[in-house]
mmCIF file of C-alpha atoms and ligand atoms in Angstrom:
data_model
loop_
_atom_site.group_PDB
_atom_site.id
_atom_site.type_symbol
_atom_site.label_atom_id
_atom_site.label_comp_id
_atom_site.label_asym_id
_atom_site.label_seq_id
_atom_site.Cartn_x
_atom_site.Cartn_y
_atom_site.Cartn_z
ATOM 1 C CA MET A 1 0.000 0.000 0.000
ATOM 2 C CA LYS A 2 2.830 2.365 0.923
ATOM 3 C CA GLU A 3 4.599 1.496 -2.307
ATOM 4 C CA LEU A 4 1.390 2.075 -4.278
ATOM 5 C CA LYS A 5 1.029 5.559 -2.792
ATOM 6 C CA LYS A 6 4.605 6.340 -3.792
ATOM 7 C CA ILE A 7 3.870 5.193 -7.340
ATOM 8 C CA VAL A 8 0.798 7.438 -7.446
ATOM 9 C CA GLU A 9 3.047 10.350 -6.446
ATOM 10 C CA VAL A 10 5.559 9.445 -9.154
ATOM 11 C CA ILE A 11 2.745 9.528 -11.707
ATOM 12 C CA ARG A 12 1.490 12.901 -10.477
ATOM 13 C CA GLU A 13 4.904 14.540 -10.431
ATOM 14 C CA ASN A 14 6.181 13.454 -13.847
ATOM 15 C CA LYS A 15 5.386 14.006 -17.490
ATOM 16 C CA SER A 16 6.999 11.470 -19.822
ATOM 17 C CA PHE A 17 6.611 7.746 -19.336
ATOM 18 C CA PHE A 18 8.044 4.638 -20.925
ATOM 19 C CA ILE A 19 6.355 1.248 -20.497
ATOM 20 C CA THR A 20 7.832 -2.155 -21.264
ATOM 21 C CA SER A 21 7.456 -5.832 -20.400
ATOM 22 C CA HIS A 22 9.066 -9.233 -20.987
ATOM 23 C CA ILE A 23 10.049 -10.959 -24.247
ATOM 24 C CA ARG A 24 7.353 -12.955 -26.048
ATOM 25 C CA PRO A 25 4.624 -10.883 -24.359
ATOM 26 C CA ASP A 26 1.435 -12.644 -23.244
ATOM 27 C CA GLY A 27 -2.111 -11.462 -22.566
ATOM 28 C CA ASP A 28 -1.223 -10.061 -19.157
ATOM 29 C CA SER A 29 1.816 -8.122 -20.304
ATOM 30 C CA ILE A 30 -0.024 -6.670 -23.314
ATOM 31 C CA GLY A 31 -3.262 -5.966 -21.417
ATOM 32 C CA SER A 32 -1.605 -4.345 -18.416
ATOM 33 C CA GLN A 33 0.750 -2.206 -20.537
ATOM 34 C CA LEU A 34 -2.127 -0.890 -22.664
ATOM 35 C CA ALA A 35 -4.287 -0.229 -19.613
ATOM 36 C CA LEU A 36 -1.491 1.694 -17.884
ATOM 37 C CA LYS A 37 -0.783 3.672 -21.061
ATOM 38 C CA ARG A 38 -4.389 4.774 -21.303
ATOM 39 C CA ILE A 39 -4.543 5.681 -17.606
ATOM 40 C CA LEU A 40 -1.446 7.867 -17.973
ATOM 41 C CA GLU A 41 -2.653 9.443 -21.220
ATOM 42 C CA ARG A 42 -5.965 10.349 -19.679
ATOM 43 C CA LEU A 43 -3.953 12.188 -17.023
ATOM 44 C CA GLY A 44 -2.279 14.181 -19.796
ATOM 45 C CA LYS A 45 1.023 12.313 -19.775
ATOM 46 C CA GLU A 46 3.194 11.392 -22.706
ATOM 47 C CA VAL A 47 3.552 7.607 -23.003
ATOM 48 C CA ILE A 48 5.493 5.195 -25.207
ATOM 49 C CA ILE A 49 5.364 1.382 -25.091
ATOM 50 C CA THR A 50 8.204 -0.672 -26.536
ATOM 51 C CA ASN A 51 8.534 -4.470 -26.330
ATOM 52 C CA HIS A 52 11.292 -6.722 -27.609
ATOM 53 C CA ASP A 53 8.813 -8.956 -29.475
ATOM 54 C CA PRO A 54 5.554 -8.079 -31.226
ATOM 55 C CA ALA A 55 2.320 -8.950 -29.423
ATOM 56 C CA PRO A 56 0.513 -12.121 -30.554
ATOM 57 C CA LYS A 57 -2.081 -11.412 -33.247
ATOM 58 C CA ILE A 58 -4.923 -12.728 -31.082
ATOM 59 C CA TYR A 59 -4.658 -9.504 -29.066
ATOM 60 C CA ASP A 60 -5.252 -7.267 -32.076
ATOM 61 C CA PHE A 61 -8.696 -6.365 -30.698
ATOM 62 C CA LEU A 62 -7.206 -4.628 -27.667
ATOM 63 C CA PRO A 63 -7.522 -0.844 -27.909
ATOM 64 C CA GLY A 64 -4.176 0.822 -28.595
ATOM 65 C CA LYS A 65 -2.351 -2.378 -29.510
ATOM 66 C CA GLU A 66 -0.996 -0.852 -32.734
ATOM 67 C CA SER A 67 0.886 1.711 -30.653
ATOM 68 C CA ILE A 68 3.249 -0.930 -29.221
ATOM 69 C CA LYS A 69 6.620 -0.526 -30.920
ATOM 70 C CA GLN A 70 9.628 -2.819 -31.213
ATOM 71 C CA GLU A 71 12.281 -0.112 -31.641
ATOM 72 C CA LEU A 72 13.421 1.929 -28.690
ATOM 73 C CA PRO A 73 12.921 5.636 -29.304
ATOM 74 C CA LYS A 74 16.311 7.125 -30.226
ATOM 75 C CA ASN A 75 17.954 9.962 -28.302
ATOM 76 C CA ARG A 76 15.152 10.110 -25.809
ATOM 77 C CA GLU A 77 15.057 10.315 -22.080
ATOM 78 C CA PHE A 78 12.012 9.613 -19.942
ATOM 79 C CA ASP A 79 11.000 10.768 -16.500
ATOM 80 C CA VAL A 80 9.703 7.339 -15.543
ATOM 81 C CA ALA A 81 10.004 3.790 -16.885
ATOM 82 C CA PHE A 82 7.357 1.269 -15.855
ATOM 83 C CA ILE A 83 8.458 -2.364 -16.105
ATOM 84 C CA LEU A 84 5.517 -4.720 -15.933
ATOM 85 C CA ASP A 85 5.264 -8.497 -15.413
ATOM 86 C CA SER A 86 9.009 -9.059 -15.439
ATOM 87 C CA PRO A 87 10.885 -10.495 -12.440
ATOM 88 C CA GLU A 88 14.266 -9.466 -13.795
ATOM 89 C CA LEU A 89 15.690 -6.974 -16.257
ATOM 90 C CA SER A 90 17.256 -9.668 -18.430
ATOM 91 C CA ARG A 91 13.722 -10.705 -19.476
ATOM 92 C CA LEU A 92 13.316 -7.371 -21.254
ATOM 93 C CA VAL A 93 16.222 -8.053 -23.648
ATOM 94 C CA SER A 94 16.456 -5.073 -26.022
ATOM 95 C CA THR A 95 14.334 -2.677 -23.973
ATOM 96 C CA ALA A 96 16.480 -3.132 -20.830
ATOM 97 C CA GLU A 97 18.728 -0.227 -21.844
ATOM 98 C CA ILE A 98 15.853 2.109 -21.004
ATOM 99 C CA ILE A 99 17.046 1.792 -17.428
ATOM 100 C CA GLU A 100 19.829 4.227 -18.275
ATOM 101 C CA LYS A 101 17.448 6.640 -19.963
ATOM 102 C CA ALA A 102 14.817 7.024 -17.261
ATOM 103 C CA LYS A 103 15.118 8.964 -14.031
ATOM 104 C CA VAL A 104 12.823 6.671 -12.041
ATOM 105 C CA ILE A 105 12.199 2.947 -12.513
ATOM 106 C CA VAL A 106 8.901 1.510 -11.310
ATOM 107 C CA ASN A 107 8.617 -2.265 -11.164
ATOM 108 C CA ILE A 108 5.123 -3.813 -11.033
ATOM 109 C CA ASP A 109 5.064 -7.602 -10.991
ATOM 110 C CA HIS A 110 3.582 -10.735 -9.443
ATOM 111 C CA HIS A 111 6.368 -13.313 -9.981
ATOM 112 C CA LEU A 112 8.191 -15.120 -7.166
ATOM 113 C CA GLY A 113 11.795 -14.044 -6.766
ATOM 114 C CA ASN A 114 11.341 -10.622 -8.382
ATOM 115 C CA GLU A 115 14.684 -8.869 -8.174
ATOM 116 C CA LYS A 116 13.226 -5.532 -7.008
ATOM 117 C CA PHE A 117 15.303 -3.635 -9.536
ATOM 118 C CA GLY A 118 13.128 -0.514 -9.421
ATOM 119 C CA LYS A 119 13.305 2.580 -7.276
ATOM 120 C CA TYR A 120 9.728 1.606 -6.450
ATOM 121 C CA ASN A 121 8.675 -2.022 -6.487
ATOM 122 C CA TYR A 122 5.060 -3.100 -6.268
ATOM 123 C CA VAL A 123 5.464 -6.872 -6.216
ATOM 124 C CA ASP A 124 2.480 -8.890 -5.048
ATOM 125 C CA THR A 125 2.896 -12.629 -5.566
ATOM 126 C CA GLU A 126 -0.718 -13.173 -4.482
ATOM 127 C CA ALA A 127 -2.011 -11.169 -7.434
ATOM 128 C CA SER A 128 -3.137 -13.455 -10.242
ATOM 129 C CA ALA A 129 -1.965 -11.007 -12.891
ATOM 130 C CA VAL A 130 -0.353 -7.591 -13.245
ATOM 131 C CA GLY A 131 -3.829 -6.668 -14.498
ATOM 132 C CA GLU A 132 -5.018 -7.004 -10.892
ATOM 133 C CA GLU A 133 -2.202 -4.792 -9.655
ATOM 134 C CA ILE A 134 -2.946 -2.038 -12.175
ATOM 135 C CA TYR A 135 -6.571 -2.213 -11.016
ATOM 136 C CA GLU A 136 -5.423 -1.767 -7.387
ATOM 137 C CA LEU A 137 -3.312 1.186 -8.499
ATOM 138 C CA THR A 138 -6.378 2.896 -9.964
ATOM 139 C CA ARG A 139 -8.207 2.335 -6.656
ATOM 140 C CA VAL A 140 -5.458 4.082 -4.697
ATOM 141 C CA MET A 141 -5.378 6.902 -7.278
ATOM 142 C CA GLY A 142 -9.135 7.333 -7.204
ATOM 143 C CA PHE A 143 -9.033 6.975 -10.986
ATOM 144 C CA GLU A 144 -12.166 6.055 -12.897
ATOM 145 C CA ILE A 145 -11.628 3.108 -15.202
ATOM 146 C CA ASP A 146 -13.250 3.380 -18.632
ATOM 147 C CA ARG A 147 -14.434 0.696 -21.047
ATOM 148 C CA GLU A 148 -11.074 0.332 -22.838
ATOM 149 C CA ILE A 149 -9.072 0.023 -19.632
ATOM 150 C CA ALA A 150 -11.583 -2.493 -18.251
ATOM 151 C CA LEU A 151 -11.201 -4.645 -21.367
ATOM 152 C CA CYS A 152 -7.385 -4.587 -21.241
ATOM 153 C CA LEU A 153 -7.266 -5.481 -17.542
ATOM 154 C CA TYR A 154 -9.879 -8.193 -17.968
ATOM 155 C CA VAL A 155 -7.860 -9.836 -20.747
ATOM 156 C CA GLY A 156 -4.705 -9.777 -18.605
ATOM 157 C CA ILE A 157 -6.450 -11.456 -15.687
ATOM 158 C CA PHE A 158 -8.436 -13.854 -17.894
ATOM 159 C CA THR A 159 -5.338 -15.161 -19.684
ATOM 160 C CA ASP A 160 -2.987 -15.268 -16.664
ATOM 161 C CA THR A 161 -5.488 -17.320 -14.633
ATOM 162 C CA GLY A 162 -6.000 -19.776 -17.509
ATOM 163 C CA SER A 163 -9.595 -18.535 -17.874
ATOM 164 C CA PHE A 164 -10.053 -18.525 -14.068
ATOM 165 C CA ARG A 165 -9.164 -22.218 -13.818
ATOM 166 C CA GLN A 166 -5.758 -21.970 -12.153
ATOM 167 C CA SER A 167 -4.946 -21.873 -8.459
ATOM 168 C CA ASN A 168 -3.934 -18.193 -8.608
ATOM 169 C CA THR A 169 -7.644 -17.306 -9.015
ATOM 170 C CA THR A 170 -8.806 -15.753 -5.715
ATOM 171 C CA PRO A 171 -11.985 -14.158 -4.347
ATOM 172 C CA ARG A 172 -10.283 -10.807 -5.024
ATOM 173 C CA THR A 173 -9.731 -11.827 -8.647
ATOM 174 C CA HIS A 174 -13.465 -12.390 -9.053
ATOM 175 C CA GLU A 175 -14.343 -9.142 -7.263
ATOM 176 C CA ILE A 176 -12.096 -7.198 -9.597
ATOM 177 C CA VAL A 177 -13.363 -9.011 -12.676
ATOM 178 C CA ALA A 178 -16.993 -8.456 -11.654
ATOM 179 C CA HIS A 179 -16.289 -4.731 -11.349
ATOM 180 C CA LEU A 180 -14.458 -4.610 -14.699
ATOM 181 C CA MET A 181 -17.317 -6.424 -16.405
ATOM 182 C CA LYS A 182 -19.807 -3.895 -15.074
ATOM 183 C CA ILE A 183 -17.754 -0.805 -15.925
ATOM 184 C CA GLY A 184 -16.788 -2.023 -19.384
ATOM 185 C CA ASP A 185 -20.034 -3.824 -20.212
ATOM 186 C CA LEU A 186 -17.716 -6.710 -21.099
ATOM 187 C CA LYS A 187 -19.010 -9.839 -22.796
ATOM 188 C CA PRO A 188 -16.928 -12.837 -21.628
ATOM 189 C CA ALA A 189 -18.159 -15.141 -24.404
ATOM 190 C CA GLN A 190 -17.122 -12.630 -27.035
ATOM 191 C CA ILE A 191 -13.709 -12.048 -25.465
ATOM 192 C CA THR A 192 -13.127 -15.796 -25.111
ATOM 193 C CA HIS A 193 -13.979 -16.196 -28.765
ATOM 194 C CA GLN A 194 -11.561 -13.445 -29.752
ATOM 195 C CA ILE A 195 -8.676 -14.994 -27.838
ATOM 196 C CA TYR A 196 -9.275 -18.715 -28.193
ATOM 197 C CA GLY A 197 -11.720 -18.981 -31.086
ATOM 198 C CA THR A 198 -9.760 -17.348 -33.890
ATOM 199 C CA GLN A 199 -6.976 -19.853 -34.464
ATOM 200 C CA LEU A 200 -5.588 -20.175 -37.958
ATOM 201 C CA PRO A 201 -5.717 -23.674 -39.494
ATOM 202 C CA SER A 202 -1.892 -23.664 -39.455
ATOM 203 C CA ALA A 203 -1.945 -23.285 -35.672
ATOM 204 C CA ILE A 204 -4.355 -26.217 -35.365
ATOM 205 C CA LYS A 205 -2.057 -28.275 -37.576
ATOM 206 C CA LEU A 206 0.822 -27.421 -35.237
ATOM 207 C CA LEU A 207 -1.337 -28.386 -32.257
ATOM 208 C CA SER A 208 -2.171 -31.727 -33.818
ATOM 209 C CA MET A 209 1.498 -32.453 -34.473
ATOM 210 C CA THR A 210 2.348 -31.392 -30.928
ATOM 211 C CA LEU A 211 -0.350 -33.578 -29.333
ATOM 212 C CA ASP A 212 1.208 -36.513 -31.139
ATOM 213 C CA THR A 213 4.431 -36.019 -29.155
ATOM 214 C CA LEU A 214 2.819 -36.627 -25.754
ATOM 215 C CA GLU A 215 5.013 -38.700 -23.451
ATOM 216 C CA ARG A 216 4.638 -39.713 -19.810
ATOM 217 C CA SER A 217 6.865 -40.995 -17.046
ATOM 218 C CA GLY A 218 6.402 -44.616 -15.933
ATOM 219 C CA ASP A 219 4.130 -43.606 -13.042
ATOM 220 C CA GLY A 220 2.295 -41.040 -15.176
ATOM 221 C CA ARG A 221 3.088 -38.170 -12.799
ATOM 222 C CA ILE A 222 5.076 -36.288 -15.401
ATOM 223 C CA ALA A 223 3.618 -35.605 -18.834
ATOM 224 C CA TRP A 224 5.308 -33.617 -21.598
ATOM 225 C CA MET A 225 5.000 -32.580 -25.203
ATOM 226 C CA THR A 226 7.606 -31.243 -27.595
ATOM 227 C CA ILE A 227 7.526 -28.673 -30.393
ATOM 228 C CA THR A 228 10.533 -28.733 -32.690
ATOM 229 C CA ASP A 229 11.841 -25.962 -34.885
ATOM 230 C CA GLU A 230 11.057 -28.249 -37.816
ATOM 231 C CA MET A 231 7.357 -28.311 -36.835
ATOM 232 C CA PHE A 232 7.175 -24.505 -36.847
ATOM 233 C CA LYS A 233 8.767 -24.437 -40.290
ATOM 234 C CA GLU A 234 6.521 -27.144 -41.696
ATOM 235 C CA THR A 235 3.309 -25.412 -40.518
ATOM 236 C CA GLY A 236 4.469 -21.824 -41.040
ATOM 237 C CA THR A 237 3.692 -20.930 -37.422
ATOM 238 C CA THR A 238 5.551 -19.174 -34.614
ATOM 239 C CA LYS A 239 5.905 -19.544 -30.878
ATOM 240 C CA ALA A 240 3.164 -16.922 -30.415
ATOM 241 C CA GLU A 241 0.589 -19.484 -31.522
ATOM 242 C CA THR A 242 1.428 -22.000 -28.794
ATOM 243 C CA GLU A 243 0.321 -20.041 -25.738
ATOM 244 C CA ASN A 244 -2.454 -22.470 -24.859
ATOM 245 C CA PHE A 245 -0.705 -25.748 -25.683
ATOM 246 C CA ILE A 246 0.585 -26.444 -22.181
ATOM 247 C CA ASN A 247 -3.014 -26.796 -20.988
ATOM 248 C CA TYR A 248 -3.404 -29.967 -23.060
ATOM 249 C CA VAL A 249 -0.461 -31.528 -21.230
ATOM 250 C CA ARG A 250 -1.912 -30.307 -17.962
ATOM 251 C CA SER A 251 -5.231 -31.979 -18.703
ATOM 252 C CA VAL A 252 -3.783 -35.511 -18.855
ATOM 253 C CA LYS A 253 -5.223 -37.641 -16.058
ATOM 254 C CA GLY A 254 -2.685 -38.520 -13.365
ATOM 255 C CA SER A 255 -0.151 -35.911 -14.470
ATOM 256 C CA GLU A 256 1.099 -33.742 -11.639
ATOM 257 C CA VAL A 257 3.782 -31.884 -13.499
ATOM 258 C CA ALA A 258 3.109 -30.910 -17.108
ATOM 259 C CA ILE A 259 5.944 -29.741 -19.325
ATOM 260 C CA LEU A 260 6.083 -28.236 -22.794
ATOM 261 C CA PHE A 261 9.462 -28.223 -24.550
ATOM 262 C CA THR A 262 9.660 -25.701 -27.381
ATOM 263 C CA GLU A 263 12.678 -25.464 -29.640
ATOM 264 C CA LEU A 264 12.907 -21.703 -30.187
ATOM 265 C CA ALA A 265 15.984 -21.939 -32.385
ATOM 266 C CA LYS A 266 18.821 -24.330 -32.885
ATOM 267 C CA ASP A 267 20.318 -24.828 -29.442
ATOM 268 C CA GLU A 268 17.657 -22.837 -27.583
ATOM 269 C CA VAL A 269 14.856 -24.621 -25.782
ATOM 270 C CA LYS A 270 12.041 -22.974 -23.864
ATOM 271 C CA VAL A 271 10.629 -25.152 -21.110
ATOM 272 C CA SER A 272 7.202 -24.355 -19.624
ATOM 273 C CA PHE A 273 6.021 -26.044 -16.441
ATOM 274 C CA ARG A 274 2.616 -26.422 -14.799
ATOM 275 C CA SER A 275 2.006 -28.200 -11.518
ATOM 276 C CA LYS A 276 -1.272 -29.670 -10.336
ATOM 277 C CA SER A 277 0.092 -30.900 -7.015
ATOM 278 C CA SER A 278 2.360 -29.638 -4.280
ATOM 279 C CA ALA A 279 5.369 -29.946 -6.573
ATOM 280 C CA ASP A 280 6.891 -26.466 -6.731
ATOM 281 C CA VAL A 281 7.791 -25.862 -10.372
ATOM 282 C CA ASN A 282 9.201 -22.403 -9.654
ATOM 283 C CA SER A 283 12.191 -24.010 -7.956
ATOM 284 C CA ILE A 284 12.659 -26.462 -10.841
ATOM 285 C CA ALA A 285 12.716 -23.641 -13.402
ATOM 286 C CA LYS A 286 15.142 -21.777 -11.155
ATOM 287 C CA ILE A 287 17.727 -24.544 -11.467
ATOM 288 C CA PHE A 288 17.889 -23.643 -15.156
ATOM 289 C CA GLY A 289 17.945 -19.888 -14.667
ATOM 290 C CA GLY A 290 14.189 -19.343 -15.022
ATOM 291 C CA GLY A 291 11.324 -18.943 -12.561
ATOM 292 C CA GLY A 292 7.751 -17.785 -12.289
ATOM 293 C CA HIS A 293 5.133 -18.994 -9.851
ATOM 294 C CA LEU A 294 4.707 -22.069 -7.629
ATOM 295 C CA ARG A 295 2.437 -23.791 -10.137
ATOM 296 C CA ALA A 296 3.416 -22.133 -13.404
ATOM 297 C CA SER A 297 6.963 -21.350 -14.441
ATOM 298 C CA ALA A 298 9.379 -21.421 -17.350
ATOM 299 C CA CYS A 299 13.032 -21.328 -18.291
ATOM 300 C CA THR A 300 15.133 -21.212 -21.442
ATOM 301 C CA ILE A 301 17.978 -23.663 -21.855
ATOM 302 C CA LYS A 302 20.852 -23.202 -24.283
ATOM 303 C CA GLY A 303 21.760 -26.454 -25.941
ATOM 304 C CA ASP A 304 20.445 -29.463 -27.770
ATOM 305 C CA LEU A 305 16.719 -30.288 -27.420
ATOM 306 C CA GLU A 306 17.118 -33.936 -26.385
ATOM 307 C CA GLU A 307 19.843 -33.034 -23.920
ATOM 308 C CA ALA A 308 17.665 -30.291 -22.391
ATOM 309 C CA LYS A 309 14.734 -32.687 -22.052
ATOM 310 C CA ARG A 310 16.872 -35.295 -20.327
ATOM 311 C CA LYS A 311 18.286 -32.776 -17.829
ATOM 312 C CA VAL A 312 14.882 -31.295 -17.016
ATOM 313 C CA LEU A 313 13.160 -34.655 -16.580
ATOM 314 C CA VAL A 314 15.876 -35.807 -14.166
ATOM 315 C CA GLU A 315 15.264 -32.724 -11.999
ATOM 316 C CA VAL A 316 11.487 -33.109 -12.073
ATOM 317 C CA GLU A 317 11.798 -36.799 -11.068
ATOM 318 C CA LYS A 318 13.992 -35.745 -8.137
ATOM 319 C CA ARG A 319 11.451 -33.155 -6.953
ATOM 320 C CA LEU A 320 8.546 -35.553 -7.185
ATOM 321 C CA LYS A 321 10.518 -38.138 -5.208
ATOM 322 C CA LYS A 322 10.964 -35.540 -2.470
ATOM 323 C CA VAL A 323 7.204 -34.970 -2.392
ATOM 324 C CA TYR A 324 6.132 -38.612 -2.554
ATOM 325 C CA GLY A 325 9.228 -40.490 -1.399
HETATM 326 MN MN1 MN B 1 1.579 -12.002 -15.622
#
């Protein structure tokens, strides 16, 4: 609360703002950045959003999305840089250099192990999404949310909670969402359709190929699927189209840890984890330089795909042994 009040002061006292978030942005990073931009603009501030990667096409319906740039503005300084949904600066990649060009850094995040790199750090690991935190910020500011902001925040919370199915969904999440729905006259069925009902046939082809790779450990507690670089090439798809794939692994009966291995490039493997039990996948991802939340985390491993899989599976086995003996 104290930190939030400080951030409100920072907003009041400054004029130019830069907003960024992590590589391969998801619904929460896009939604919360656009909501914050609109809040600041309505207060008469100058705002620029830059991300390392473009936003997935499924978020094209979000108001202001076309304003998100990939190139850092040249020869520019900002009063304040907001860094959203990113536990560490290295996750920003190309936009990290903004740190040297802004007088004040504000860090708003909900990941475990956030490095508190800002002058002000609003890090709430109980928040389901940064969308929730931006909502709380507007409450402290006494700022009236409009339809566009409500939609952006809703999408952030909706996607980061896995459509309100994951364990990070709290009573507060539903209170906030109920309020957003009322203010924005939001239609959940329509939004769900826009995010999950507009897949290109090529993405479905990739999904079908990916489902075919399902493997399980002997006891069935670990389930995993693999997407190779070859599969992306064959279907003409990109990583942006795989956001929902991990949920298919998660849905396998008896699986307690679900893993999706994605070959991002030759010798670069992204590993996404979901846990349905008490197995803490944040600590597993941490072994490989990643992190996230207790039941949802990720890391990127440099090296051969098969080698990465073997290493990860050994660690997951070890963790599960600790839980079950
Ligand atoms: Mn998030």
